[in-house]
Each structure stands twice: as structure tokens, then as C-alpha cells.
Short mmCIF file of C-alpha atoms in Angstrom, two decimals:
data_model
loop_
_atom_site.label_atom_id
_atom_site.label_comp_id
_atom_site.label_asym_id
_atom_site.label_seq_id
_atom_site.Cartn_x
_atom_site.Cartn_y
_atom_site.Cartn_z
CA ARG T 984 -12.63 15.39 1.24
CA LYS T 985 -10.05 12.59 1.27
CA GLU T 986 -11.31 9.10 2.07
CA VAL T 987 -8.62 8.58 4.70
CA GLU T 988 -7.07 11.61 6.36
CA GLN T 989 -3.90 11.75 8.40
CA ASP T 990 -1.74 14.52 9.79
CA PRO T 991 1.38 14.39 7.57
CA GLY T 992 3.69 15.45 10.40
CA PRO T 993 6.60 15.19 10.74
CA PHE T 994 6.51 14.18 14.37
CA ASN T 995 9.99 14.65 15.84
CA VAL T 996 10.28 12.88 19.20
CA PRO T 997 13.18 11.81 21.44
CA GLU T 998 13.96 8.17 22.07
CA GLY T 999 11.75 6.75 24.80
CA ALA T 1000 8.86 9.11 24.12
CA THR T 1001 5.26 8.07 23.63
CA VAL T 1002 3.67 9.27 20.41
CA ALA T 1003 0.13 8.98 19.07
CA PHE T 1004 -1.15 9.17 15.50
CA ASN T 1005 -4.74 9.72 14.48
CA CYS T 1006 -6.65 8.98 11.34
CA THR T 1007 -10.22 9.56 10.17
CA TYR T 1008 -12.06 7.79 7.37
CA SER T 1009 -15.10 8.99 5.46
CA ASN T 1010 -16.83 5.76 4.38
CA SER T 1011 -19.01 4.34 7.15
CA ALA T 1012 -19.12 1.06 5.18
CA SER T 1013 -15.42 0.43 5.79
CA GLN T 1014 -15.00 -2.93 7.43
CA SER T 1015 -11.31 -3.63 7.98
CA PHE T 1016 -8.61 -1.35 9.28
CA PHE T 1017 -4.84 -1.56 9.36
CA TRP T 1018 -1.70 0.32 10.18
CA TYR T 1019 1.22 -0.17 7.82
CA ARG T 1020 4.66 1.39 8.04
CA GLN T 1021 6.68 2.48 5.07
CA ASP T 1022 10.39 3.22 5.17
CA CYS T 1023 11.81 5.62 2.63
CA ARG T 1024 11.50 4.19 -0.91
CA LYS T 1025 10.47 0.77 0.40
CA GLU T 1026 7.27 -1.24 0.33
CA PRO T 1027 4.54 -0.84 2.99
CA LYS T 1028 4.79 -3.44 5.74
CA LEU T 1029 1.85 -4.49 7.86
CA LEU T 1030 2.23 -3.26 11.42
CA MET T 1031 -1.09 -4.42 12.81
CA SER T 1032 -4.77 -4.87 12.10
CA VAL T 1033 -7.15 -2.70 14.11
CA TYR T 1034 -10.18 -4.11 15.90
CA SER T 1035 -13.13 -2.43 17.59
CA SER T 1036 -12.08 -3.80 20.94
CA GLY T 1037 -8.62 -2.30 20.56
CA ASN T 1038 -5.48 -4.35 20.29
CA GLU T 1039 -1.92 -4.26 21.46
CA ASP T 1040 1.29 -5.69 20.06
CA GLY T 1041 4.28 -4.99 22.27
CA ARG T 1042 4.87 -1.25 22.31
CA PHE T 1043 2.10 -0.59 19.79
CA THR T 1044 -1.59 -0.09 20.61
CA ALA T 1045 -4.31 0.50 18.04
CA GLN T 1046 -7.84 1.71 18.67
CA LEU T 1047 -10.90 1.98 16.45
CA ASN T 1048 -13.96 4.14 17.08
CA ARG T 1049 -16.57 3.23 14.45
CA ALA T 1050 -19.07 5.83 15.64
CA SER T 1051 -16.56 8.65 15.10
CA GLN T 1052 -14.84 6.89 12.15
CA TYR T 1053 -11.53 7.39 13.88
CA ILE T 1054 -8.46 5.17 14.19
CA SER T 1055 -5.44 5.71 16.40
CA LEU T 1056 -1.98 4.26 16.87
CA LEU T 1057 0.04 4.69 20.06
CA ILE T 1058 3.75 3.92 20.17
CA ARG T 1059 5.36 3.69 23.60
CA ASP T 1060 9.08 3.87 24.38
CA SER T 1061 9.99 5.03 20.87
CA LYS T 1062 13.12 3.54 19.29
CA LEU T 1063 15.29 5.03 16.57
CA SER T 1064 14.14 2.14 14.37
CA ASP T 1065 10.54 3.36 14.64
CA SER T 1066 11.41 6.26 12.34
CA ALA T 1067 9.23 5.74 9.27
CA THR T 1068 5.98 6.85 7.66
CA TYR T 1069 2.89 5.32 9.25
CA LEU T 1070 0.02 4.61 6.89
CA CYS T 1071 -3.61 4.37 7.99
CA VAL T 1072 -5.42 1.92 5.72
CA VAL T 1073 -9.07 0.91 5.34
CA MET T 1074 -10.91 -1.73 3.34
CA ASP T 1075 -14.53 -1.19 2.40
CA THR T 1076 -17.27 -3.80 2.76
CA GLY T 1077 -17.54 -6.02 -0.28
CA ARG T 1078 -14.25 -4.90 -1.77
CA ARG T 1079 -10.65 -5.93 -1.32
CA ALA T 1080 -9.07 -2.70 -2.48
CA LEU T 1081 -7.14 -0.93 0.26
CA THR T 1082 -7.50 2.83 0.64
CA PHE T 1083 -4.39 4.44 2.03
CA GLY T 1084 -3.95 7.67 3.89
CA SER T 1085 -1.03 9.83 2.81
CA GLY T 1086 0.88 8.82 5.91
CA THR T 1087 2.30 10.42 9.03
CA ARG T 1088 6.05 10.76 9.19
CA LEU T 1089 7.78 9.94 12.47
CA GLN T 1090 11.39 10.83 13.22
CA VAL T 1091 12.77 9.49 16.49
CA GLN T 1092 15.88 11.35 17.59
CA PRO T 1093 18.68 10.21 19.88
CA ASN V 54 8.58 -18.96 2.26
CA ALA V 55 9.62 -16.29 -0.20
CA GLY V 56 7.68 -13.05 -0.06
CA VAL V 57 6.00 -11.27 -2.94
CA MET V 58 8.49 -10.89 -5.76
CA GLN V 59 8.53 -8.12 -8.32
CA ASN V 60 10.77 -7.50 -11.26
CA PRO V 61 12.38 -5.52 -12.51
CA ARG V 62 13.09 -3.39 -9.45
CA HIS V 63 13.97 -0.41 -11.63
CA LEU V 64 12.77 0.24 -15.17
CA VAL V 65 13.65 3.15 -17.42
CA ARG V 66 11.61 3.80 -20.52
CA ARG V 67 11.43 6.59 -23.07
CA ARG V 68 8.13 8.25 -23.85
CA GLY V 69 6.05 6.09 -26.18
CA GLN V 70 7.65 2.78 -25.20
CA GLU V 71 5.94 -0.08 -23.39
CA ALA V 72 6.56 -1.06 -19.77
CA ARG V 73 5.92 -4.57 -18.42
CA LEU V 74 5.99 -5.11 -14.68
CA ARG V 75 5.89 -8.60 -13.21
CA CYS V 76 4.66 -9.87 -9.86
CA SER V 77 4.85 -13.33 -8.33
CA PRO V 78 2.60 -13.69 -5.28
CA MET V 79 3.54 -15.46 -2.09
CA LYS V 80 3.14 -19.22 -2.20
CA GLY V 81 -0.44 -20.19 -1.51
CA HIS V 82 -1.86 -16.72 -2.27
CA SER V 83 -4.39 -16.56 -5.06
CA HIS V 84 -5.26 -12.84 -4.85
CA VAL V 85 -3.04 -10.21 -6.46
CA TYR V 86 -3.35 -6.42 -6.29
CA TRP V 87 -1.52 -3.59 -8.01
CA TYR V 88 -1.03 -0.15 -6.47
CA ARG V 89 0.73 2.96 -7.74
CA GLN V 90 2.57 5.53 -5.63
CA LEU V 91 3.33 8.81 -7.34
CA PRO V 92 6.22 10.88 -5.91
CA GLU V 93 5.34 12.39 -2.53
CA GLU V 94 1.86 10.82 -2.57
CA GLY V 95 0.07 7.89 -0.96
CA LEU V 96 -0.56 4.51 -2.56
CA LYS V 97 -3.55 4.28 -4.89
CA PHE V 98 -5.32 1.04 -5.76
CA MET V 99 -5.29 0.08 -9.41
CA VAL V 100 -6.56 -3.48 -9.93
CA TYR V 101 -7.38 -6.75 -8.14
CA LEU V 102 -7.00 -10.09 -9.87
CA GLN V 103 -7.39 -13.76 -9.20
CA LYS V 104 -6.07 -16.46 -11.50
CA GLU V 105 -7.28 -15.68 -15.03
CA ASN V 106 -9.85 -13.15 -13.78
CA ILE V 107 -9.93 -9.40 -13.22
CA ILE V 108 -12.12 -8.87 -10.16
CA ASP V 109 -11.91 -5.10 -9.65
CA GLU V 110 -10.24 -2.68 -12.04
CA SER V 111 -11.89 0.48 -10.73
CA GLY V 112 -8.54 2.16 -10.17
CA MET V 113 -7.04 1.48 -13.57
CA PRO V 114 -6.67 4.37 -16.00
CA LYS V 115 -9.04 3.86 -18.92
CA GLU V 116 -6.36 3.84 -21.58
CA ARG V 117 -2.87 2.35 -22.00
CA PHE V 118 -2.97 0.25 -18.82
CA SER V 119 -3.83 -3.44 -18.62
CA ALA V 120 -3.25 -6.27 -16.18
CA GLU V 121 -3.40 -10.02 -16.26
CA PHE V 122 -2.81 -12.97 -13.95
CA PRO V 123 -2.55 -16.08 -16.13
CA LYS V 124 -3.04 -19.63 -14.98
CA GLU V 125 0.70 -20.15 -15.12
CA GLY V 126 3.29 -17.52 -14.36
CA PRO V 127 3.37 -14.11 -12.73
CA SER V 128 0.86 -11.30 -12.87
CA ILE V 129 1.76 -8.65 -15.44
CA LEU V 130 0.95 -4.94 -15.37
CA ARG V 131 1.40 -3.52 -18.84
CA ILE V 132 1.64 0.18 -19.68
CA GLN V 133 1.60 1.07 -23.34
CA GLN V 134 2.98 4.30 -24.81
CA VAL V 135 4.32 5.52 -21.49
CA VAL V 136 4.28 9.22 -20.63
CA ARG V 137 6.28 11.14 -18.03
CA GLY V 138 3.30 11.13 -15.68
CA ASP V 139 3.55 7.33 -15.45
CA SER V 140 6.81 7.67 -13.50
CA ALA V 141 6.04 6.16 -10.11
CA ALA V 142 6.59 3.19 -7.84
CA TYR V 143 4.30 0.29 -8.70
CA PHE V 144 3.66 -2.10 -5.85
CA CYS V 145 2.12 -5.52 -6.08
CA ALA V 146 0.49 -7.21 -3.11
CA SER V 147 -0.90 -10.68 -2.54
CA SER V 148 -3.20 -12.16 0.06
CA PRO V 149 -4.73 -15.43 1.14
CA LYS V 150 -7.81 -13.47 2.23
CA ASP V 151 -7.94 -9.91 3.66
CA THR V 152 -4.41 -9.11 4.81
CA GLN V 153 -2.24 -7.93 1.94
CA TYR V 154 1.52 -8.34 1.80
CA PHE V 155 3.49 -6.10 -0.48
CA GLY V 156 6.39 -6.74 -2.81
CA PRO V 157 9.43 -4.44 -3.03
CA GLY V 158 7.96 -2.51 -5.95
CA THR V 159 9.10 -1.53 -9.41
CA ARG V 160 10.30 2.05 -9.86
CA LEU V 161 9.40 3.21 -13.33
CA THR V 162 11.15 6.25 -14.73
CA VAL V 163 9.96 7.67 -18.03
CA LEU V 164 12.46 9.91 -19.78
#
């Protein structure tokens, strides 16, 4: 079983749509959680950290459920520029190494 | 404030040659990390360093790979006697604490 699992997609959605991505992680000792986005052949860029209380940044909302070991990302009012691969990332307690999911590809269409 | 810098951006080597990848962290960041992304795969952690110390090398292959972060100068990831399977994008990240910021990567192609 992979440490961080994501649906690879692709998710093809029209502009303006709301789309949700899910992710599960296997290590209950994971302590920090992030969503990164990666454009084709570019470096990962931090989108947002994920907190137990849930957090929102503009059109993006992230949720964490520690009991179910489940992380989600909601994107509202999708823009063409949101097209990218979204990476679910965890950091385990006592370590600084990031464990990446394989990513979910989003394609927003006009 | 310049971001994480990596060079070269593209590197071509023949089998058996050495590859040296360099990473300069963001100003004020003392933690450096190396990750590898094989074609069509996710990023995999390789090594975590602070100045002059390797903190966690649990993701480094046992042979041919080494990393350093000297007191002065950039961090270096060194791959000796490269093989075709080493072809990948190598990303460096730096952090002040937990949040890691990535450089543009070095794309290594082994012929």
C-alpha cells in the first residue's frame, strides 16, 4: 500500500466548476500536511498547509480528518490557470522528509 | 529575495560519467533537501542536510550517490558512474523550518 494515495484523474471540468480532490495517508504518526501544485515539467509549488480545523485561502479550501487519515482540497470557481497536477504531501513526526502522493491531474476547459 | 537556485537546469551525461548537481537555498534557510522525480512518477525524498551535516539520508541509494552541504557554497548532489535509470528530474528544496520551497530542478538525461 502506498503511503499517500490519490486518484490520478484526470479531472476534466469546465471553467467555473467546483472540484474536489481526496487523499489518504497510511502513517498515523504523520504530523504536517500540505497541498502543492505542479505544472508540467516544473517544480512543486506550495498551495496551502492543511490544519485539523480546516482552512481556506480564496477559492481553495483544505480539510484534514486525522481519525480517517484523509485530506481533501476543494477548488471553487475553477479558472483555466488552475490546470495542473495537485500533490498531496505529508510529513511524519520527528522527520522533515516529505512524502508525496503521485498527484491528481486537473484540466479546466473553456 | 531570490528563490532556491539549482544548476545546471539540464545535464546530459553518458553512462559511466559523473553528474554533479548544485543547489543554493533561499537566503536565511539552513535546511536543504533533495528529491528525485522519475518520469511519470511522484517525487521521492532522497536526503536532508544542514550545514556540514547529513541529517537523514534514508532515501539515498546505497551506492554511487552522495550529498554534501559545505559551510561555504551550495549543496551538491553527486552521482558517480551514472546509468540510464538515473535519468530523472532532481529537485532541491530549502526551509527555515517545516515548509519547504522547491527550486526549478535539474533534468538529468543519461545516454
